[in-house]
Coordinates of C-alpha atoms in Angstrom, one line a residue:
M914 CA 39.6 -53.2 -43.9
F915 CA 42.6 -54.2 -41.6
K916 CA 43.5 -50.4 -41.6
T917 CA 40.2 -49.2 -41.0
K918 CA 39.8 -51.3 -38.2
L919 CA 43.3 -50.4 -36.7
K920 CA 42.2 -46.6 -37.2
L921 CA 38.9 -47.2 -35.2
R922 CA 40.8 -48.8 -32.4
W923 CA 43.3 -46.1 -32.0
I924 CA 40.3 -43.6 -31.9
I925 CA 38.4 -45.6 -29.1
I926 CA 41.9 -45.8 -27.2
A927 CA 42.2 -42.1 -27.5
V928 CA 38.7 -41.5 -26.3
L929 CA 39.0 -43.9 -23.2
A930 CA 42.5 -42.0 -22.5
L931 CA 40.7 -38.7 -22.7
I932 CA 37.9 -40.0 -20.5
G933 CA 40.7 -41.3 -18.2
V934 CA 42.5 -38.1 -17.8
Y935 CA 39.2 -36.1 -17.1
Y936 CA 38.4 -38.7 -14.4
M937 CA 41.9 -38.2 -12.9
Y938 CA 41.5 -34.4 -13.3
E939 CA 38.1 -34.4 -11.5
Q940 CA 39.5 -36.5 -8.8
Y941 CA 42.3 -34.3 -8.4
R942 CA 40.0 -31.3 -8.1
T943 CA 37.5 -33.3 -5.8
I944 CA 38.9 -32.4 -2.0
R945 CA 37.6 -33.5 1.3
L946 CA 38.5 -31.0 4.0
S947 CA 37.3 -30.3 7.5
P948 CA 35.6 -26.9 8.3
E949 CA 38.5 -26.0 10.3
E950 CA 40.7 -26.5 7.4
I951 CA 38.7 -24.4 5.2
I952 CA 38.1 -21.7 7.5
A953 CA 42.0 -21.5 7.8
N954 CA 42.4 -21.2 4.0
P955 CA 39.2 -20.8 2.4
S956 CA 41.0 -20.0 -1.1
I957 CA 41.6 -23.7 -1.3
L958 CA 38.1 -23.9 -2.7
N959 CA 39.1 -22.3 -6.0
G960 CA 38.1 -24.7 -8.8
A961 CA 37.9 -27.4 -6.4
I962 CA 35.0 -29.9 -6.1
M963 CA 33.4 -30.7 -2.9
T964 CA 31.2 -33.5 -2.7
G965 CA 29.3 -35.8 -0.4
A966 CA 29.7 -34.2 2.8
V967 CA 28.0 -32.4 5.8
Y968 CA 29.5 -29.4 7.1
K969 CA 28.1 -27.9 10.6
G970 CA 29.0 -24.1 11.1
L971 CA 30.9 -23.5 8.1
V972 CA 32.5 -20.0 8.1
L973 CA 33.9 -18.4 4.7
K974 CA 34.9 -14.7 5.1
D975 CA 36.7 -12.4 2.9
V976 CA 37.2 -14.5 -0.3
T977 CA 36.5 -14.9 -4.1
L978 CA 36.0 -18.3 -5.3
T979 CA 35.9 -19.1 -8.9
G980 CA 34.7 -22.5 -10.5
T981 CA 34.0 -24.2 -7.3
K982 CA 31.7 -27.0 -7.6
F983 CA 29.6 -28.3 -4.6
T984 CA 27.8 -31.7 -5.1
K985 CA 25.6 -33.2 -2.7
I986 CA 26.5 -31.1 0.2
I987 CA 24.8 -30.3 3.4
L988 CA 25.6 -27.0 5.1
E989 CA 23.9 -26.5 8.7
K990 CA 24.2 -23.2 10.0
P991 CA 26.8 -21.8 7.5
V992 CA 28.3 -18.1 7.8
F993 CA 29.2 -16.5 4.4
E994 CA 30.6 -12.8 4.8
N995 CA 32.1 -10.8 2.1
V996 CA 32.4 -13.6 -0.3
V997 CA 32.2 -13.7 -4.3
F998 CA 31.2 -17.0 -6.1
I999 CA 32.1 -16.7 -9.8
D1000 CA 30.8 -19.3 -12.3
A1001 CA 30.4 -21.7 -9.3
K1002 CA 28.1 -24.9 -9.4
F1003 CA 25.7 -26.0 -6.7
D1004 CA 24.4 -29.3 -7.5
D1005 CA 22.1 -31.3 -5.1
M1006 CA 22.7 -28.9 -2.2
N1007 CA 21.0 -28.3 1.1
M1008 CA 21.7 -25.1 3.0
K1009 CA 19.9 -24.7 6.5
N1010 CA 19.9 -21.7 8.8
V1011 CA 22.0 -19.7 6.7
Q1012 CA 23.7 -16.7 7.5
F1013 CA 24.8 -14.4 4.4
K1014 CA 26.1 -10.9 4.7
N1015 CA 27.6 -9.2 1.5
V1016 CA 27.6 -12.4 -0.6
Q1017 CA 27.6 -12.2 -4.6
F1018 CA 26.8 -15.1 -6.9
K1019 CA 28.0 -14.2 -10.3
D1020 CA 27.2 -16.6 -13.2
C1021 CA 26.5 -19.5 -10.9
T1022 CA 24.5 -22.3 -11.4
F1023 CA 22.2 -23.9 -8.9
I1024 CA 20.6 -27.3 -9.6
T1025 CA 18.2 -28.7 -7.1
A1026 CA 19.3 -26.2 -4.5
Q1027 CA 17.6 -25.9 -1.2
I1028 CA 18.0 -23.1 1.0
S1029 CA 15.8 -22.8 4.2
N1030 CA 15.6 -20.4 7.1
G1031 CA 18.1 -17.8 8.2
D1032 CA 18.9 -14.5 6.9
F1033 CA 20.3 -12.7 3.5
S1034 CA 21.7 -9.1 4.1
E1035 CA 23.0 -7.6 0.9
V1036 CA 23.1 -10.9 -1.1
S1037 CA 23.1 -10.7 -4.9
F1038 CA 22.6 -13.1 -7.6
K1039 CA 23.7 -11.9 -11.0
G1040 CA 23.4 -14.2 -14.0
G1041 CA 23.5 -17.9 -13.9
S1042 CA 20.5 -20.0 -13.6
F1043 CA 18.7 -21.6 -10.6
S1044 CA 16.5 -24.6 -11.8
Y1045 CA 15.3 -28.2 -10.3
R1046 CA 16.8 -31.5 -11.8
G1047 CA 15.4 -31.6 -15.2
D1048 CA 15.3 -35.4 -15.5
I1049 CA 13.3 -35.7 -12.2
N1050 CA 9.6 -34.9 -11.4
S1051 CA 10.2 -31.3 -10.2
R1052 CA 6.9 -31.5 -8.2
K1053 CA 8.6 -33.7 -5.7
R1054 CA 9.8 -31.8 -3.0
D1055 CA 13.3 -33.6 -2.5
Y1056 CA 14.2 -32.8 -6.2
S1057 CA 12.8 -28.9 -6.4
S1058 CA 14.8 -26.0 -5.9
Y1059 CA 13.8 -23.4 -3.4
I1060 CA 14.7 -20.8 -1.0
M1061 CA 12.4 -20.8 2.0
G1062 CA 11.9 -18.9 5.3
V1063 CA 14.6 -16.4 4.8
G1064 CA 14.6 -12.9 6.1
C1065 CA 16.0 -10.6 3.4
D1066 CA 17.7 -7.4 3.6
K1067 CA 18.7 -5.7 0.1
V1068 CA 18.6 -8.7 -1.9
L1069 CA 19.1 -8.9 -5.8
F1070 CA 18.0 -11.0 -8.6
D1071 CA 19.3 -9.8 -11.7
A1072 CA 19.2 -11.7 -15.1
V1073 CA 19.0 -15.0 -13.3
A1074 CA 17.3 -17.7 -15.1
M1075 CA 14.7 -19.5 -13.2
N1076 CA 13.0 -22.9 -13.9
S1077 CA 10.2 -23.9 -11.5
V1078 CA 12.0 -22.1 -8.3
S1079 CA 9.6 -21.0 -5.4
M1080 CA 10.6 -18.7 -2.9
N1081 CA 8.1 -19.4 0.0
G1082 CA 7.5 -17.5 3.4
M1083 CA 9.9 -14.8 2.5
E1084 CA 10.1 -11.6 4.4
G1085 CA 12.1 -8.3 3.4
S1086 CA 13.7 -6.1 0.8
I1087 CA 14.1 -8.0 -2.4
T1088 CA 14.7 -6.6 -6.0
F1089 CA 14.2 -8.4 -9.5
K1090 CA 15.8 -7.0 -12.1
N1091 CA 15.9 -8.0 -16.0
M1092 CA 14.4 -11.3 -15.2
H1093 CA 13.1 -12.2 -18.6
N1094 CA 13.6 -15.9 -18.3
I1095 CA 11.5 -17.3 -15.6
K1096 CA 9.4 -20.6 -16.1
K1097 CA 6.9 -22.3 -13.9
D1098 CA 5.4 -25.9 -14.3
D1099 CA 2.7 -25.5 -11.7
S1100 CA 0.6 -22.8 -10.3
S1101 CA 2.3 -21.7 -7.5
S1102 CA 3.9 -18.1 -7.1
V1103 CA 7.5 -17.3 -7.8
I1104 CA 7.6 -15.5 -4.4
N1105 CA 5.2 -15.4 -1.2
G1106 CA 5.6 -13.9 2.1
N1107 CA 4.7 -11.6 4.8
K1108 CA 6.3 -8.0 5.0
L1109 CA 7.6 -8.4 1.6
T1110 CA 9.2 -5.3 0.1
L1111 CA 9.4 -5.9 -3.7
R1112 CA 11.3 -3.9 -6.4
I1113 CA 10.5 -5.1 -9.8
D1114 CA 12.2 -3.8 -12.9
N1115 CA 12.4 -4.9 -16.6
C1116 CA 11.0 -8.2 -15.8
T1117 CA 8.6 -10.7 -17.7
A1118 CA 6.1 -13.1 -16.6
D1119 CA 3.9 -14.9 -18.6
G1120 CA 1.2 -17.7 -17.5
F1121 CA 2.1 -18.0 -13.8
T1122 CA 1.5 -16.1 -10.7
F1123 CA 4.6 -13.6 -9.8
S1124 CA 3.7 -12.9 -6.2
A1125 CA 1.3 -13.9 -3.5
M1126 CA 2.0 -11.0 -0.9
F1127 CA 0.6 -11.1 2.5
E1128 CA 0.5 -9.0 5.6
G1129 CA 2.0 -5.6 5.2
S1130 CA 3.8 -6.3 1.9
T1131 CA 4.4 -3.8 -1.0
A1132 CA 5.6 -3.8 -4.5
Y1133 CA 7.1 -1.1 -6.8
V1134 CA 7.0 -2.5 -10.3
T1135 CA 8.4 -0.6 -13.6
N1136 CA 9.1 -1.2 -17.2
S1137 CA 7.9 -5.0 -17.0
T1138 CA 5.3 -7.2 -18.9
F1139 CA 2.8 -9.4 -17.3
K1140 CA 0.7 -12.0 -19.3
N1141 CA -1.9 -14.0 -17.8
S1142 CA -0.2 -13.4 -14.6
A1143 CA -0.9 -12.2 -11.1
F1144 CA 0.1 -10.4 -7.9
V1145 CA -2.2 -12.1 -5.0
G1146 CA -2.3 -9.9 -1.9
E1147 CA -4.0 -10.4 1.4
N1148 CA -3.7 -7.2 3.9
S1149 CA -0.9 -6.2 1.5
K1150 CA -0.3 -2.3 1.9
A1151 CA 0.4 -0.9 -1.6
M1152 CA 1.3 -2.0 -5.0
Y1153 CA 2.6 0.6 -7.6
F1154 CA 3.0 0.1 -11.4
E1155 CA 4.3 2.5 -14.0
N1156 CA 5.4 2.1 -17.8
C1157 CA 4.1 -1.5 -17.5
K1158 CA 2.2 -3.9 -19.5
I1159 CA -0.6 -5.9 -17.6
L1160 CA -2.2 -8.0 -20.0
D1161 CA -4.3 -11.2 -21.1
G1162 CA -6.2 -11.8 -17.8
T1163 CA -3.4 -10.7 -15.4
E1164 CA -5.1 -10.4 -11.9
I1165 CA -4.0 -8.0 -9.0
H1166 CA -6.2 -8.6 -6.0
D1167 CA -6.4 -7.1 -2.6
A1168 CA -3.4 -4.5 -3.5
G1169 CA -4.2 -2.1 -0.6
T1170 CA -3.7 1.1 -2.3
L1171 CA -3.0 0.3 -6.1
V1172 CA -1.5 2.8 -8.4
I1173 CA -1.2 2.1 -12.2
K1174 CA 0.6 4.7 -14.4
N1175 CA 1.3 5.3 -18.0
S1176 CA 0.7 1.4 -18.5
T1177 CA -1.0 -0.8 -21.1
V1178 CA -3.8 -2.6 -19.5
S1179 CA -6.1 -5.6 -19.9
G1180 CA -6.5 -7.3 -16.5
A1181 CA -8.7 -7.9 -13.7
F1182 CA -8.6 -5.9 -10.5
S1183 CA -10.4 -6.8 -7.3
G1184 CA -10.3 -6.4 -3.6
K1185 CA -10.6 -3.3 -1.1
G1186 CA -8.5 -0.1 -1.1
N1187 CA -8.2 2.8 -3.3
W1188 CA -7.2 2.1 -6.9
Y1189 CA -5.7 4.7 -9.4
F1190 CA -5.2 4.4 -13.0
E1191 CA -3.7 7.3 -14.8
G1192 CA -2.6 7.8 -18.3
C1193 CA -3.0 4.2 -19.1
E1194 CA -4.2 2.4 -22.6
F1195 CA -7.1 0.1 -22.1
V1196 CA -6.7 -2.8 -24.6
L1197 CA -8.5 -6.1 -25.5
D1198 CA -8.1 -9.1 -23.2
R1199 CA -6.9 -11.7 -25.5
S1200 CA -7.3 -14.5 -23.4
R1201 CA -10.8 -13.7 -22.7
A1202 CA -11.5 -12.9 -26.3
K1203 CA -11.1 -16.3 -27.1
L1204 CA -14.2 -17.5 -25.1
V1205 CA -17.4 -17.9 -26.8
D1206 CA -19.6 -16.2 -24.3
M1207 CA -18.8 -12.5 -25.4
V1208 CA -19.5 -11.4 -21.7
Y1209 CA -15.9 -12.2 -21.1
E1210 CA -14.5 -10.3 -24.2
V1211 CA -13.4 -7.4 -22.1
S1212 CA -10.3 -5.2 -21.7
S1213 CA -10.4 -5.0 -17.9
T1214 CA -12.8 -5.9 -14.9
F1215 CA -13.1 -3.8 -12.0
E1216 CA -14.5 -5.8 -8.9
G1217 CA -14.6 -3.7 -5.9
D1218 CA -15.1 -4.7 -2.2
K1219 CA -17.9 -2.5 -0.6
D1220 CA -15.4 0.2 0.7
S1221 CA -13.1 0.0 -2.4
H1222 CA -13.0 3.2 -4.7
A1223 CA -11.5 3.0 -8.2
F1224 CA -10.4 6.1 -10.2
V1225 CA -9.7 5.7 -13.8
L1226 CA -8.5 8.8 -15.1
G1227 CA -8.6 8.8 -18.6
S1228 CA -7.4 6.4 -21.6
K1229 CA -5.0 7.1 -24.4
T1230 CA -7.3 5.5 -26.8
K1231 CA -10.8 4.3 -26.8
A1232 CA -11.1 1.4 -24.4
P1233 CA -12.7 -1.6 -26.3
W1234 CA -14.7 -3.2 -23.4
L1235 CA -14.7 -2.3 -19.6
S1236 CA -16.5 -4.3 -17.0
V1237 CA -17.4 -3.3 -13.5
R1238 CA -19.1 -5.6 -11.0
G1239 CA -18.9 -5.8 -7.0
G1240 CA -19.4 -3.0 -4.8
G1241 CA -17.5 0.2 -3.6
A1242 CA -17.3 3.0 -6.1
V1243 CA -16.0 3.6 -9.4
D1244 CA -15.0 7.1 -11.0
M1245 CA -14.3 7.4 -14.7
Y1246 CA -13.1 10.6 -16.3
N1247 CA -12.3 11.7 -19.9
M1248 CA -12.6 8.4 -21.7
N1249 CA -14.2 6.8 -24.7
I1250 CA -15.7 3.3 -24.0
E1251 CA -16.5 1.2 -26.8
N1252 CA -18.7 -1.1 -24.8
F1253 CA -19.4 -0.7 -21.1
R1254 CA -20.7 -3.6 -18.9
L1255 CA -22.0 -3.3 -15.4
I1256 CA -22.5 -7.0 -14.5
D1257 CA -24.3 -8.8 -11.7
W1258 CA -23.2 -8.6 -8.1
A1259 CA -23.1 -4.9 -8.0
S1260 CA -25.7 -4.0 -5.7
A1261 CA -23.5 -1.9 -3.6
L1262 CA -21.9 0.1 -6.6
E1263 CA -21.9 3.6 -7.3
V1264 CA -20.7 4.6 -10.7
N1265 CA -19.6 8.2 -11.3
L1266 CA -18.7 9.4 -15.0
R1267 CA -17.3 12.6 -16.2
N1268 CA -16.4 13.7 -19.8
V1269 CA -17.4 10.2 -21.0
A1270 CA -18.7 8.6 -24.3
I1271 CA -20.1 5.3 -24.1
Y1272 CA -20.7 3.6 -27.5
G1273 CA -22.6 0.6 -26.5
G1274 CA -23.0 -1.4 -23.4
D1275 CA -25.2 -4.2 -21.2
F1276 CA -26.1 -3.5 -17.8
G1277 CA -27.2 -6.6 -15.8
S1278 CA -27.8 -9.9 -16.2
E1279 CA -30.6 -11.9 -18.1
S1280 CA -30.9 -14.4 -15.2
K1281 CA -33.5 -13.6 -12.3
Y1282 CA -30.9 -15.0 -10.0
Y1283 CA -28.4 -12.5 -10.6
K1284 CA -30.2 -9.1 -10.1
L1285 CA -28.1 -5.7 -10.6
K1286 CA -29.3 -3.0 -8.2
M1287 CA -27.2 -0.1 -8.1
K1288 CA -26.8 2.8 -5.9
G1289 CA -26.7 5.2 -8.8
G1290 CA -24.0 7.7 -9.1
K1291 CA -23.4 11.2 -10.8
W1292 CA -22.8 11.5 -14.5
E1293 CA -21.6 14.7 -16.2
N1294 CA -21.1 15.5 -19.8
V1295 CA -21.8 12.0 -20.7
Q1296 CA -22.5 11.0 -24.4
M1297 CA -24.5 7.6 -24.8
Y1298 CA -24.9 5.9 -28.2
P1299 CA -27.2 2.8 -29.1
E1300 CA -27.3 0.3 -27.9
V1301 CA -27.1 0.1 -24.4
N1302 CA -29.2 -2.9 -23.1
I1303 CA -30.7 -2.8 -19.3
N1304 CA -31.9 -6.2 -18.6
E1305 CA -35.0 -7.0 -16.9
H1306 CA -33.4 -7.8 -13.5
T1307 CA -31.5 -4.5 -13.7
D1308 CA -32.2 -1.3 -11.5
L1309 CA -29.6 1.4 -12.0
G1310 CA -30.7 3.3 -8.8
E1311 CA -30.8 7.2 -9.3
L1312 CA -28.6 8.7 -11.8
K1313 CA -28.1 12.3 -11.2
T1314 CA -27.1 13.9 -14.5
Y1315 CA -25.6 17.0 -15.9
N1316 CA -25.5 17.3 -19.6
L1317 CA -26.5 13.6 -20.5
T1318 CA -27.0 13.6 -24.2
F1319 CA -27.9 10.9 -26.9
P1320 CA -26.3 12.0 -30.2
N1321 CA -28.0 9.1 -32.1
G1322 CA -31.3 8.9 -30.3
N1323 CA -32.4 7.0 -27.4
P1324 CA -29.8 4.4 -26.5
W1325 CA -31.8 2.1 -24.0
R1326 CA -32.8 -1.1 -24.9
G1327 CA -34.6 -3.8 -22.8
T1328 CA -37.1 -3.8 -20.0
G1329 CA -34.6 -2.8 -16.7
Q1330 CA -35.1 0.1 -14.6
V1331 CA -33.1 3.5 -15.1
K1332 CA -34.1 6.9 -13.7
T1333 CA -32.1 9.9 -14.4
I1334 CA -32.4 13.3 -12.4
P1335 CA -31.1 16.0 -14.3
V1336 CA -29.5 18.9 -12.4
K1337 CA -28.7 22.6 -13.5
T1338 CA -25.5 23.1 -12.3
P1339 CA -22.3 21.1 -12.7
F1340 CA -21.4 18.8 -10.0
D1341 CA -18.6 19.7 -7.5
W1342 CA -16.0 17.2 -8.2
P1343 CA -13.1 16.6 -5.7
E1344 CA -9.6 17.0 -7.0
I1345 CA -7.9 13.5 -7.5
H1346 CA -4.4 13.1 -6.2
V1347 CA -2.6 10.1 -7.3
P1348 CA -0.3 8.9 -4.7
T1349 CA 3.4 8.9 -5.4
P1350 CA 5.7 5.8 -4.5
T1351 CA 7.2 8.1 -1.6
E1352 CA 3.7 8.9 -0.2
M1353 CA 2.9 5.2 -0.5
G1354 CA 6.1 4.5 1.9
L1355 CA 7.9 2.8 -1.2
K1356 CA 11.8 2.9 -1.7
D1357 CA 13.5 2.7 -5.1
T1358 CA 16.2 0.2 -4.3
L1359 CA 17.5 0.4 -8.0
E1360 CA 19.2 3.6 -7.2

């Protein structure tokens, strides 16, 4: 028993000694210097700890810093130029009115780091993490991590883990690449601002809004997956998606000109402008399929403004459900649709179909308060199969048709109104040109 107690005592002494050595080492690393001393010899910050200080006008130039730790530091009007931070830690740090030019953050950790106002030019964040302090309510502004009100020119986030980080009031060119570990604990967007030029490649967003894009903003997105996410626009200029998965209720609103190419789609699209869907596969919207009311079990919903025009140029497979509402015009070519729905609020809607087979559908609402009165449209080489229900308060307007056929007999059910006007010759269809990124004014910042 005595020997056991003796061993335990020596173990405790050894542990305390190690703690003491670590504490002395941390104290040795901790430095308190004036801005003038740091400017004169910036390499002194290598491996050092800076804590509990306010620096005004700190300038760092032409230096690489490894393992530096900043804790409880306030930087006012810092200027960093040609600086590389490697495995640095920024803990409880506030930077205001920043001027960063050609600055790289490699495998750095930001915890409760707040950067507000100023300019980033050729700034990159590669690897590492950016998060709030996990033991404190992240919704409180004082403990959250954010970048706010910063003008950007060639800013890159590459494989950075983000946890409840917001970028608010941003402007300029920003690239997100290989971002698969983004978490949000509220409904706010990852990034928002005016005149944003976003380039997104190989990223994932699940359950939160990726971007809120305002006046004059654009997005160029490739090889990315969005589930129950959103791109929310307001007077944005253009959005282009290619080789993406836009799934489970993901919303794209007011994109201006919208192009979605060679992508898997089960989302909701609304707003004004021209929309183009080319080479897409429309699949079941799993988030809505869980609802009891089957009207929501759709693969994609198109809700246009009175001046919008959507062009759905084929589907790689049979589209399980498609839903159209709102105004403007929707043109669908070369498609098989399992269930086609024209929903209320479509009083200004024109639907044009060419080389389309419809295997069932539901037009209008059973409620007298939601009347569907369309502007009609042109239908060419359209096959319709039972049952297509036309509800009592539905008027499809005048449908001009060429080669409209019913292979399994009259498909129409219900008491709504449909008036078809057969024509003897095919319609004169305009050639649809899908804009390229260059034509949309988008630049590929990955090159």
